[in-house]
mmCIF file of C-alpha atoms and ligand atoms in Angstrom:
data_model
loop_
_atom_site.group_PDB
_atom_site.id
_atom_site.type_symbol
_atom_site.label_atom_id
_atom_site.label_comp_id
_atom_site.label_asym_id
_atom_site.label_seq_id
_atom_site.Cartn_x
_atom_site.Cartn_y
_atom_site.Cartn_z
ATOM 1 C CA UNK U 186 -34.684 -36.712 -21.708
ATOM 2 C CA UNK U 187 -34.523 -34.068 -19.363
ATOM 3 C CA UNK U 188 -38.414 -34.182 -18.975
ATOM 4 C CA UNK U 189 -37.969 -37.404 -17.957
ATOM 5 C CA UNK U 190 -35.323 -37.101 -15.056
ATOM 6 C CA UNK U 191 -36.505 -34.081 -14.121
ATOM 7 C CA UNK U 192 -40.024 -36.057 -13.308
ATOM 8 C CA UNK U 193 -38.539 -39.248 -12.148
ATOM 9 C CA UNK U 194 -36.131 -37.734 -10.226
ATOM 10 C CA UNK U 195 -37.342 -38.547 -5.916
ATOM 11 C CA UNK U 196 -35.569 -37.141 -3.164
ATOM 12 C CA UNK U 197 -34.033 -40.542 -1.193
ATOM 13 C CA UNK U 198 -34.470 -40.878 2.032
ATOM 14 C CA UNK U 199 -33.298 -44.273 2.306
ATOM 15 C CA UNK U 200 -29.991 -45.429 1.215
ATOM 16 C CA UNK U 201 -28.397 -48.567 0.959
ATOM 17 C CA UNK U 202 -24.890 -47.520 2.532
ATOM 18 C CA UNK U 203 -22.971 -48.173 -0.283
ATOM 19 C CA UNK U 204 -20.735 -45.388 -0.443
ATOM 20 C CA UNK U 205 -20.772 -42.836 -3.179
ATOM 21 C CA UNK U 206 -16.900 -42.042 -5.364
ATOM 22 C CA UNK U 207 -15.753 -38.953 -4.391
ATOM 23 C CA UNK U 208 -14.679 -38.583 -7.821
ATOM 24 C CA UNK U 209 -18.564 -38.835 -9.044
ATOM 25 C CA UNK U 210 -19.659 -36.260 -6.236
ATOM 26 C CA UNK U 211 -17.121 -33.034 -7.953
ATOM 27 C CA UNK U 212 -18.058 -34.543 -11.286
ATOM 28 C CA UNK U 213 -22.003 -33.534 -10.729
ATOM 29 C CA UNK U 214 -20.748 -30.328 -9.389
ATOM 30 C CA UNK U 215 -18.486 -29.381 -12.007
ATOM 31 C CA UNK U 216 -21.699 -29.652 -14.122
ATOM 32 C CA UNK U 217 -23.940 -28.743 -11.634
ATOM 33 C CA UNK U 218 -21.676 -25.524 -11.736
ATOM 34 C CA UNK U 219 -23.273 -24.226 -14.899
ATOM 35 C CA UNK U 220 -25.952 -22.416 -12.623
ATOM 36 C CA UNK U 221 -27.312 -19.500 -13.755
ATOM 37 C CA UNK U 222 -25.622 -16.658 -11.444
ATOM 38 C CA UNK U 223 -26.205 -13.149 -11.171
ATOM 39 C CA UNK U 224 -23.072 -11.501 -12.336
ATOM 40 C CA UNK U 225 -20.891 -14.752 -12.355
ATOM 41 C CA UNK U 226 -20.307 -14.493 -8.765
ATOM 42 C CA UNK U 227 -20.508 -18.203 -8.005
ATOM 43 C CA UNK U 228 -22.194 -17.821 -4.950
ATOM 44 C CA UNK U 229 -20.971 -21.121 -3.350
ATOM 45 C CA UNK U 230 -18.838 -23.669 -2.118
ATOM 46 C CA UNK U 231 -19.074 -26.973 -0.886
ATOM 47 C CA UNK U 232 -17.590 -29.097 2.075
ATOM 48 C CA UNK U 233 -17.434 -32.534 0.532
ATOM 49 C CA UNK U 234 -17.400 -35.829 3.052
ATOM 50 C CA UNK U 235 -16.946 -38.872 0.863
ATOM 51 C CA UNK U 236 -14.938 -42.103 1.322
ATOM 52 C CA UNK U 237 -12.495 -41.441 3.895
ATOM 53 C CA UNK U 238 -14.446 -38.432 5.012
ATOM 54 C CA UNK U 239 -17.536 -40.483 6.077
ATOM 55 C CA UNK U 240 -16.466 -41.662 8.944
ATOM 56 C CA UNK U 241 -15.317 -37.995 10.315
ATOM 57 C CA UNK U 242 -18.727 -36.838 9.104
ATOM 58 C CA UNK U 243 -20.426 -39.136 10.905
ATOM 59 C CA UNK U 244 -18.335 -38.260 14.361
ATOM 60 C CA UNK U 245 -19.071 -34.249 13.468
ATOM 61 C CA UNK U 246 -22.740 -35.195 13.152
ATOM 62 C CA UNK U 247 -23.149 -37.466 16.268
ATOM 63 C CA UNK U 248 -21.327 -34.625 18.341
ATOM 64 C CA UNK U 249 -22.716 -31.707 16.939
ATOM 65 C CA UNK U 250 -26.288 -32.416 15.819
ATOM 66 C CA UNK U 251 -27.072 -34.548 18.918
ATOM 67 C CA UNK U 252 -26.722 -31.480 22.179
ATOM 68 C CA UNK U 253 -26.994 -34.493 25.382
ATOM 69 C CA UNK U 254 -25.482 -37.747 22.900
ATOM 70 C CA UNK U 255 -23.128 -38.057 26.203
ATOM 71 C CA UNK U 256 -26.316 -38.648 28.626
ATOM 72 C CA UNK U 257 -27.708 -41.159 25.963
ATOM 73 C CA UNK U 258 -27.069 -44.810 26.166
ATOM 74 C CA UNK U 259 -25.032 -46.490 23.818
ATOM 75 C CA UNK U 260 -28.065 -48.457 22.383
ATOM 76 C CA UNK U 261 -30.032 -45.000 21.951
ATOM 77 C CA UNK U 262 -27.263 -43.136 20.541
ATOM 78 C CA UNK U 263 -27.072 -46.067 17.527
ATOM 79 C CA UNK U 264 -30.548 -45.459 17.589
ATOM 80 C CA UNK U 265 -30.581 -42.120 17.131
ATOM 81 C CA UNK U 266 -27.790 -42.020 14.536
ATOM 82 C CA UNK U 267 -28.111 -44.986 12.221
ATOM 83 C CA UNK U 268 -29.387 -42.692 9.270
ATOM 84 C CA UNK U 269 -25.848 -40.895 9.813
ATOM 85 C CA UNK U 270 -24.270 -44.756 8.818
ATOM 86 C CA UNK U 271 -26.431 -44.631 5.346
ATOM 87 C CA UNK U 272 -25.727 -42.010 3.098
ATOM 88 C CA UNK U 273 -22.665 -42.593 0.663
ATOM 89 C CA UNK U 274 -21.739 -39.016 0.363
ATOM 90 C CA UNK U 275 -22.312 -35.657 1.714
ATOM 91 C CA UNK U 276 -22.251 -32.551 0.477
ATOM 92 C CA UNK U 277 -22.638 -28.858 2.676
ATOM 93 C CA UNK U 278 -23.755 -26.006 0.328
ATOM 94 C CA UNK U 279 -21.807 -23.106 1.698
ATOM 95 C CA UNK U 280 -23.250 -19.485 0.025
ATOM 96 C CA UNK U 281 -21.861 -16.015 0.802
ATOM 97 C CA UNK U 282 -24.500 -13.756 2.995
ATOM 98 C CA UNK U 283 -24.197 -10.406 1.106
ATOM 99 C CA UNK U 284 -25.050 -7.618 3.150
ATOM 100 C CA UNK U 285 -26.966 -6.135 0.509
ATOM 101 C CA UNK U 286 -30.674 -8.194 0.220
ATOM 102 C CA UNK U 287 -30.981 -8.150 -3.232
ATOM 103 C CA UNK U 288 -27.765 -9.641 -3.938
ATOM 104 C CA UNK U 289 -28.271 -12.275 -1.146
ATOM 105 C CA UNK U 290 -31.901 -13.263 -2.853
ATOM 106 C CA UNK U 291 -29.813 -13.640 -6.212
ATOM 107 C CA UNK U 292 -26.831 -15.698 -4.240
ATOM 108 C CA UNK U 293 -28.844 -18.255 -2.641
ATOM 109 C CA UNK U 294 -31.295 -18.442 -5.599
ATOM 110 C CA UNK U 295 -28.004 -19.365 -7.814
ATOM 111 C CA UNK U 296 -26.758 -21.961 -5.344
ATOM 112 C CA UNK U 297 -30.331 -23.403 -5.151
ATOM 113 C CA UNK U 298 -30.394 -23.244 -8.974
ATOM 114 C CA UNK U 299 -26.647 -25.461 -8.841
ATOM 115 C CA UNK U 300 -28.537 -28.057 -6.096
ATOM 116 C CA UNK U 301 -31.579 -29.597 -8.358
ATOM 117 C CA UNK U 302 -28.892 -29.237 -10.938
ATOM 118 C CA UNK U 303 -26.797 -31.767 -9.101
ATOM 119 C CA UNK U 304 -29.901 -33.805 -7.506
ATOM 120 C CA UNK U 305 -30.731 -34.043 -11.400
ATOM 121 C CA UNK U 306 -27.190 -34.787 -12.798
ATOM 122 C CA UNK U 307 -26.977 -37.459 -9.923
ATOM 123 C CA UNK U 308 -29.971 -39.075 -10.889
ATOM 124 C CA UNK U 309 -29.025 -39.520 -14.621
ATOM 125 C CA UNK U 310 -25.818 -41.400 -12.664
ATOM 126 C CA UNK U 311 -28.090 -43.568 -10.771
ATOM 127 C CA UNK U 312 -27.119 -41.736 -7.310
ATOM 128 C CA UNK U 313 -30.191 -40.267 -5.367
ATOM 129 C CA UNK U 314 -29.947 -37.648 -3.220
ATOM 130 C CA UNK U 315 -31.783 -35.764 -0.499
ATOM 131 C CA UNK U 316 -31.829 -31.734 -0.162
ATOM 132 C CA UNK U 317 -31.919 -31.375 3.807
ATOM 133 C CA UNK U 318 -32.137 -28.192 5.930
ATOM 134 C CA UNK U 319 -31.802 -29.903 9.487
ATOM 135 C CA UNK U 320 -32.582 -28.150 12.235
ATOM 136 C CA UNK U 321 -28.923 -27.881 13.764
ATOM 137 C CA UNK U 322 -27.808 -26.278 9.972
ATOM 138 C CA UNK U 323 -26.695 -22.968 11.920
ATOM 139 C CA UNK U 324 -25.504 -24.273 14.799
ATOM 140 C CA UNK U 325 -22.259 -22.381 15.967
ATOM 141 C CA UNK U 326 -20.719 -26.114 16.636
ATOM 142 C CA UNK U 327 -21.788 -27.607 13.371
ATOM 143 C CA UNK U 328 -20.380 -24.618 11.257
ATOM 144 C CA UNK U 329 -17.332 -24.596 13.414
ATOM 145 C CA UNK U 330 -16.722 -27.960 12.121
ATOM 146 C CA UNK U 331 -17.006 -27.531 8.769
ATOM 147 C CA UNK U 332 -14.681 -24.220 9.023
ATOM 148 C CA UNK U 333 -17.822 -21.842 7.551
ATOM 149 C CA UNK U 334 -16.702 -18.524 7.790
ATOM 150 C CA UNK U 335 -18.425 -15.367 9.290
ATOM 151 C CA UNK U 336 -20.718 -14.064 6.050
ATOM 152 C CA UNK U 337 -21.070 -17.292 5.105
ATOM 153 C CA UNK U 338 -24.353 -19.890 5.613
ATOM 154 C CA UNK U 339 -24.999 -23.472 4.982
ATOM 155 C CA UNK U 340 -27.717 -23.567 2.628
ATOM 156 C CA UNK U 341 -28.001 -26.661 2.366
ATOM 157 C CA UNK U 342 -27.267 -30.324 3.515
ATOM 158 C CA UNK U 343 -27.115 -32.884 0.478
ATOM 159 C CA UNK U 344 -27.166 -36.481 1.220
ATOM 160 C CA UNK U 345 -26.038 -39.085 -2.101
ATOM 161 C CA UNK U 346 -26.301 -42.161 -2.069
ATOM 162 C CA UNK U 347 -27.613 -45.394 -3.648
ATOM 163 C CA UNK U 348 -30.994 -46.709 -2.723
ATOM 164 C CA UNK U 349 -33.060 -50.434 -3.526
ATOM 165 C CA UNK U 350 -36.281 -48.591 -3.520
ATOM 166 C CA UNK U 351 -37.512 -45.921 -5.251
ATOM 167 C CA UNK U 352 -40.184 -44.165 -3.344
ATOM 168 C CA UNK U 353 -43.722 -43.212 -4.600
ATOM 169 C CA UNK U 354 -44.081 -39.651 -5.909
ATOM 170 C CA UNK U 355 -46.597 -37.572 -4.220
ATOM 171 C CA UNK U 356 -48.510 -35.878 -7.001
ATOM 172 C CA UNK U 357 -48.101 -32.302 -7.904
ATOM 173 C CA UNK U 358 -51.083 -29.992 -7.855
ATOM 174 C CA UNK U 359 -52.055 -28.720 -11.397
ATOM 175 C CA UNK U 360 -50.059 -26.087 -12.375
ATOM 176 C CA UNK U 361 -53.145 -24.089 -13.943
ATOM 177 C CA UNK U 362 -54.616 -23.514 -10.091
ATOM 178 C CA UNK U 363 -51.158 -22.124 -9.512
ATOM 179 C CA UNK U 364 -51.401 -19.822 -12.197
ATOM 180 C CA UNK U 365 -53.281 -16.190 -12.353
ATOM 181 C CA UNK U 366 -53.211 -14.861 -15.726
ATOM 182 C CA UNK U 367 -52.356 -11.292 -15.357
ATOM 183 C CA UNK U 368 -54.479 -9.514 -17.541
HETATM 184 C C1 LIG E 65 -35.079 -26.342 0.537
HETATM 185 C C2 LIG E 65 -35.408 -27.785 0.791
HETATM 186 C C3 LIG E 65 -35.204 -28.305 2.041
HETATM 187 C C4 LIG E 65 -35.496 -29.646 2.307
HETATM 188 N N1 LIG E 65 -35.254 -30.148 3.562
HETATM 189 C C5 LIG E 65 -35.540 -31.429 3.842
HETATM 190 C C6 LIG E 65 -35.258 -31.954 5.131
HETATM 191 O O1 LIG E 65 -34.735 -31.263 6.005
HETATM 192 N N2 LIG E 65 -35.573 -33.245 5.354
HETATM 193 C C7 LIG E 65 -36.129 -34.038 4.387
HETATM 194 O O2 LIG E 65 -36.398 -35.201 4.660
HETATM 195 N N3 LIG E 65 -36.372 -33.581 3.140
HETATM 196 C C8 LIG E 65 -36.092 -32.286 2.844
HETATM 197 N N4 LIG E 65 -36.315 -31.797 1.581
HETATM 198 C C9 LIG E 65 -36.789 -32.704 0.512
HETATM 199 C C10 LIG E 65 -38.310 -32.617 0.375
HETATM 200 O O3 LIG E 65 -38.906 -33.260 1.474
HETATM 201 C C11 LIG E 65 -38.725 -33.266 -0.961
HETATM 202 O O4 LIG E 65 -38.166 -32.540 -2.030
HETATM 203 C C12 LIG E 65 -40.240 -33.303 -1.097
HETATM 204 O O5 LIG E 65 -40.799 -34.220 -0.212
HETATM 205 C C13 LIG E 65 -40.686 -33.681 -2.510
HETATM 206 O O6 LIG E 65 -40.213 -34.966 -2.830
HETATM 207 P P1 LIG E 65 -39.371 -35.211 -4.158
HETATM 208 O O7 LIG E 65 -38.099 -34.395 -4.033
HETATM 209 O O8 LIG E 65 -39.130 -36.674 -4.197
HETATM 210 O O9 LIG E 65 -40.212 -34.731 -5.309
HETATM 211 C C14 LIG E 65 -36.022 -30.472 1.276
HETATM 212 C C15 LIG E 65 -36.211 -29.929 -0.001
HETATM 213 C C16 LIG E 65 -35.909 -28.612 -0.252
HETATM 214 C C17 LIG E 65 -36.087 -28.063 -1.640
#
């Protein structure tokens, strides 16, 4: 029941490193796809890094995420990127930046509409995931990498993967001290 997943559903933030089929990761997005859009645009794209791609993934991370990883030790570089090693698939959320603000608002609604569609659809599968915006998301080096254009942006960083634990929900504020009743 969509209830259901929709409650259940945690954001992972520890996998078990068993990688993800790259196969299931375009199968959630081909579903995922079904977004409501502002004038069908389909505001997005998506770098994919699963099976072989991990391990180039992991390199692009290491280099570009981590600015002095050369003046680090070898121990504190593992240190510093085991959570790279974990995730079983990634997936970069790559949205148009319209000039126009209204049209931007509606893009990277859309593509944020398509991601809990996925982190749902994944769930049903038995794959978590994690929505991340890390702090090196715009980093000239890091889009570079993944070949994102001028006008576009990386909304988003999604990490799948399988997980043994399932972690504890933090409860939700009522929704009725969210609510004014406009009147
Ligand atoms: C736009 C957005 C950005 C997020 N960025 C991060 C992030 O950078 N790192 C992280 O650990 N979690 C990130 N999260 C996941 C949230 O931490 C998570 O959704 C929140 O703790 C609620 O947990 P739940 O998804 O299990 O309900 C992000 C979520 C959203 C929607």
């Amino acid at each position: 029941m969509l209830k259901t997943i929709i409650q259940e559903r945690r954001s992972i933030k520890k996998f078990n490193g068993q990688p993800v089929a790259a196969a299931d990761v375009t199968a959630v997005l081909e579903d995922a796809a079904w977004a409501p859009n502002h004038g069908n645009r389909e505001p997005w794209r998506f770098v994919v890094a699963a099976e072989n791609g991990l391990t180039a993934i992991r390199e692009t991370l290491k280099e570009c995420t981590i600015p002095k990883w050369n003046t680090l030790s070898p121990e504190e570089l593992e240190q510093k990127t085991a959570g790279f090693k974990l995730p079983g698939a990634f997936v970069f959320v790559v949205v148009p930046e319209d000039p126009r603000q209204k049209e931007r608002l509606e893009d990277f609604s859309a593509a944020s509409a398509l991601i809990q569609n996925a982190q749902l659809l994944a769930w049903e599968k038995g794959i978590g995931t994690c929505w991340k915006t890390p702090p090196w998301i715009d980093a000239p080096k890091f889009r570079q990498a993944l070949g994102v254009l001028p006008g576009e942006r990386i909304l988003a960083m999604v990490q799948f993967g399988y997980y043994d634990e399932l972690p504890k929900a933090k409860a939700r504020t009522p929704i009725s001290e969210k609510i004014t009743y406009f009147s």
